PDB file of C-alpha atoms in Angstrom:
ATOM      1  CA  MET D   1     -10.028   0.619 -22.205  1.00 46.00           C
ATOM      2  CA  VAL D   2      -7.905  -0.834 -20.109  1.00 49.00           C
ATOM      3  CA  ARG D   3      -9.170  -4.324 -18.513  1.00 60.00           C
ATOM      4  CA  LEU D   4      -9.035  -4.250 -15.054  1.00 77.00           C
ATOM      5  CA  THR D   5      -7.156  -6.875 -13.025  1.00 90.00           C
ATOM      6  CA  ASN D   6      -6.066  -7.341  -9.595  1.00 92.00           C
ATOM      7  CA  ILE D   7      -2.542  -6.696 -10.953  1.00 93.00           C
ATOM      8  CA  GLU D   8      -2.871  -3.849 -12.611  1.00 93.00           C
ATOM      9  CA  LEU D   9      -4.914  -2.168  -9.760  1.00 96.00           C
ATOM     10  CA  ILE D  10      -2.380  -2.960  -7.643  1.00 95.00           C
ATOM     11  CA  LYS D  11       0.261  -1.226  -9.868  1.00 94.00           C
ATOM     12  CA  GLU D  12      -1.651   1.861  -9.868  1.00 94.00           C
ATOM     13  CA  LEU D  13      -2.086   1.910  -5.961  1.00 95.00           C
ATOM     14  CA  LEU D  14       1.535   1.121  -5.547  1.00 93.00           C
ATOM     15  CA  VAL D  15       2.459   4.047  -7.211  1.00 92.00           C
ATOM     16  CA  ASP D  16      -0.454   6.427  -5.336  1.00 93.00           C
ATOM     17  CA  SER D  17      -2.798   4.675  -3.211  1.00 93.00           C
ATOM     18  CA  ARG D  18      -4.068   7.996  -2.283  1.00 92.00           C
ATOM     19  CA  ARG D  19      -5.778   7.735  -5.598  1.00 94.00           C
ATOM     20  CA  SER D  20      -9.613   7.987  -5.583  1.00 96.00           C
ATOM     21  CA  TYR D  21     -11.609   5.883  -6.676  1.00 97.00           C
ATOM     22  CA  VAL D  22     -13.093   8.171  -9.345  1.00 97.00           C
ATOM     23  CA  GLU D  23      -9.769   8.685 -10.635  1.00 97.00           C
ATOM     24  CA  LEU D  24      -9.102   4.942 -10.923  1.00 96.00           C
ATOM     25  CA  ALA D  25     -12.691   4.552 -12.316  1.00 96.00           C
ATOM     26  CA  LYS D  26     -11.499   6.773 -15.676  1.00 95.00           C
ATOM     27  CA  ARG D  27      -8.104   4.945 -15.666  1.00 93.00           C
ATOM     28  CA  PHE D  28     -10.219   1.776 -16.087  1.00 93.00           C
ATOM     29  CA  GLY D  29     -13.120   2.691 -17.695  1.00 93.00           C
ATOM     30  CA  VAL D  30     -15.108   0.964 -15.150  1.00 94.00           C
ATOM     31  CA  THR D  31     -17.467   2.803 -12.055  1.00 96.00           C
ATOM     32  CA  GLU D  32     -16.825   3.846  -8.547  1.00 97.00           C
ATOM     33  CA  ALA D  33     -18.555   1.049  -7.517  1.00 97.00           C
ATOM     34  CA  ALA D  34     -16.275  -1.113  -9.478  1.00 96.00           C
ATOM     35  CA  ILE D  35     -13.378  -0.049  -7.963  1.00 97.00           C
ATOM     36  CA  ARG D  36     -14.711   0.602  -4.667  1.00 97.00           C
ATOM     37  CA  LYS D  37     -15.998  -3.225  -4.775  1.00 96.00           C
ATOM     38  CA  ARG D  38     -12.692  -4.546  -6.030  1.00 96.00           C
ATOM     39  CA  ILE D  39     -10.504  -2.567  -3.409  1.00 97.00           C
ATOM     40  CA  LYS D  40     -12.421  -3.904  -0.627  1.00 96.00           C
ATOM     41  CA  LYS D  41     -12.048  -7.672  -1.805  1.00 94.00           C
ATOM     42  CA  LEU D  42      -8.662  -7.404  -2.031  1.00 95.00           C
ATOM     43  CA  GLU D  43      -8.199  -5.843   1.152  1.00 96.00           C
ATOM     44  CA  SER D  44     -10.672  -8.543   2.591  1.00 96.00           C
ATOM     45  CA  GLU D  45      -8.811 -11.469   1.188  1.00 94.00           C
ATOM     46  CA  LYS D  46      -5.940  -9.866   2.947  1.00 94.00           C
ATOM     47  CA  ILE D  47      -4.068  -9.248  -0.341  1.00 93.00           C
ATOM     48  CA  ILE D  48      -4.048  -5.829   0.256  1.00 94.00           C
ATOM     49  CA  LYS D  49      -2.717  -5.241   3.813  1.00 95.00           C
ATOM     50  CA  ARG D  50      -2.778  -1.814   4.513  1.00 93.00           C
ATOM     51  CA  PHE D  51      -2.676   2.115   2.537  1.00 91.00           C
ATOM     52  CA  THR D  52       1.008   3.642   3.391  1.00 88.00           C
ATOM     53  CA  ILE D  53       3.031   5.894   3.219  1.00 86.00           C
ATOM     54  CA  GLU D  54       6.515   7.491   1.870  1.00 86.00           C
ATOM     55  CA  VAL D  55       8.370   9.545   3.738  1.00 86.00           C
ATOM     56  CA  ASP D  56      11.683  11.739   2.741  1.00 88.00           C
ATOM     57  CA  LEU D  57      13.539  11.394   6.036  1.00 84.00           C
ATOM     58  CA  LYS D  58      16.303  13.673   5.043  1.00 87.00           C
ATOM     59  CA  LYS D  59      14.095  16.790   4.969  1.00 92.00           C
ATOM     60  CA  LEU D  60      13.522  15.797   8.122  1.00 91.00           C
ATOM     61  CA  GLY D  61      16.783  15.928   9.435  1.00 89.00           C
ATOM     62  CA  PHE D  62      17.680  12.533   9.330  1.00 85.00           C
ATOM     63  CA  GLU D  63      20.971  11.459   7.071  1.00 83.00           C
ATOM     64  CA  ILE D  64      21.089   7.228   7.447  1.00 76.00           C
ATOM     65  CA  HIS D  65      17.808   4.990   8.626  1.00 60.00           C
ATOM     66  CA  THR D  66      18.198   1.671   9.591  1.00 81.00           C
ATOM     67  CA  LEU D  67      16.453  -1.637  10.555  1.00 85.00           C
ATOM     68  CA  ILE D  68      17.951  -3.835  13.581  1.00 89.00           C
ATOM     69  CA  GLY D  69      16.346  -7.057  13.965  1.00 88.00           C
ATOM     70  CA  LEU D  70      17.549  -9.009  17.123  1.00 83.00           C
ATOM     71  CA  ASP D  71      17.176 -12.314  18.504  1.00 86.00           C
ATOM     72  CA  ALA D  72      17.110 -13.449  21.765  1.00 83.00           C
ATOM     73  CA  SER D  73      15.486 -15.891  24.459  1.00 84.00           C
ATOM     74  CA  PRO D  74      13.721 -13.720  26.818  1.00 82.00           C
ATOM     75  CA  GLU D  75      16.492 -14.743  29.919  1.00 80.00           C
ATOM     76  CA  LYS D  76      18.778 -12.993  27.890  1.00 76.00           C
ATOM     77  CA  LEU D  77      17.674  -9.788  27.770  1.00 74.00           C
ATOM     78  CA  VAL D  78      18.570  -7.176  30.095  1.00 73.00           C
ATOM     79  CA  GLN D  79      15.902  -4.461  31.010  1.00 62.00           C
TER      80      GLN D  79
END
């Protein structure tokens, strides 16, 4: 049995955030309720902010993806 810690639970969720509470409970040897309670606590403490997906953009036809950040004062913006 693996001891359930926040770090270990978060590591498991980082690998696959869609894993069910039942799967996680079996992994850690605890009840489903214990997993649900721990995840809700991590969410309420804003440690877990959201659950997300990773998309293979090449399979959607995108060759490059870029994130651009701009800093500009409102008076310099052109509409």
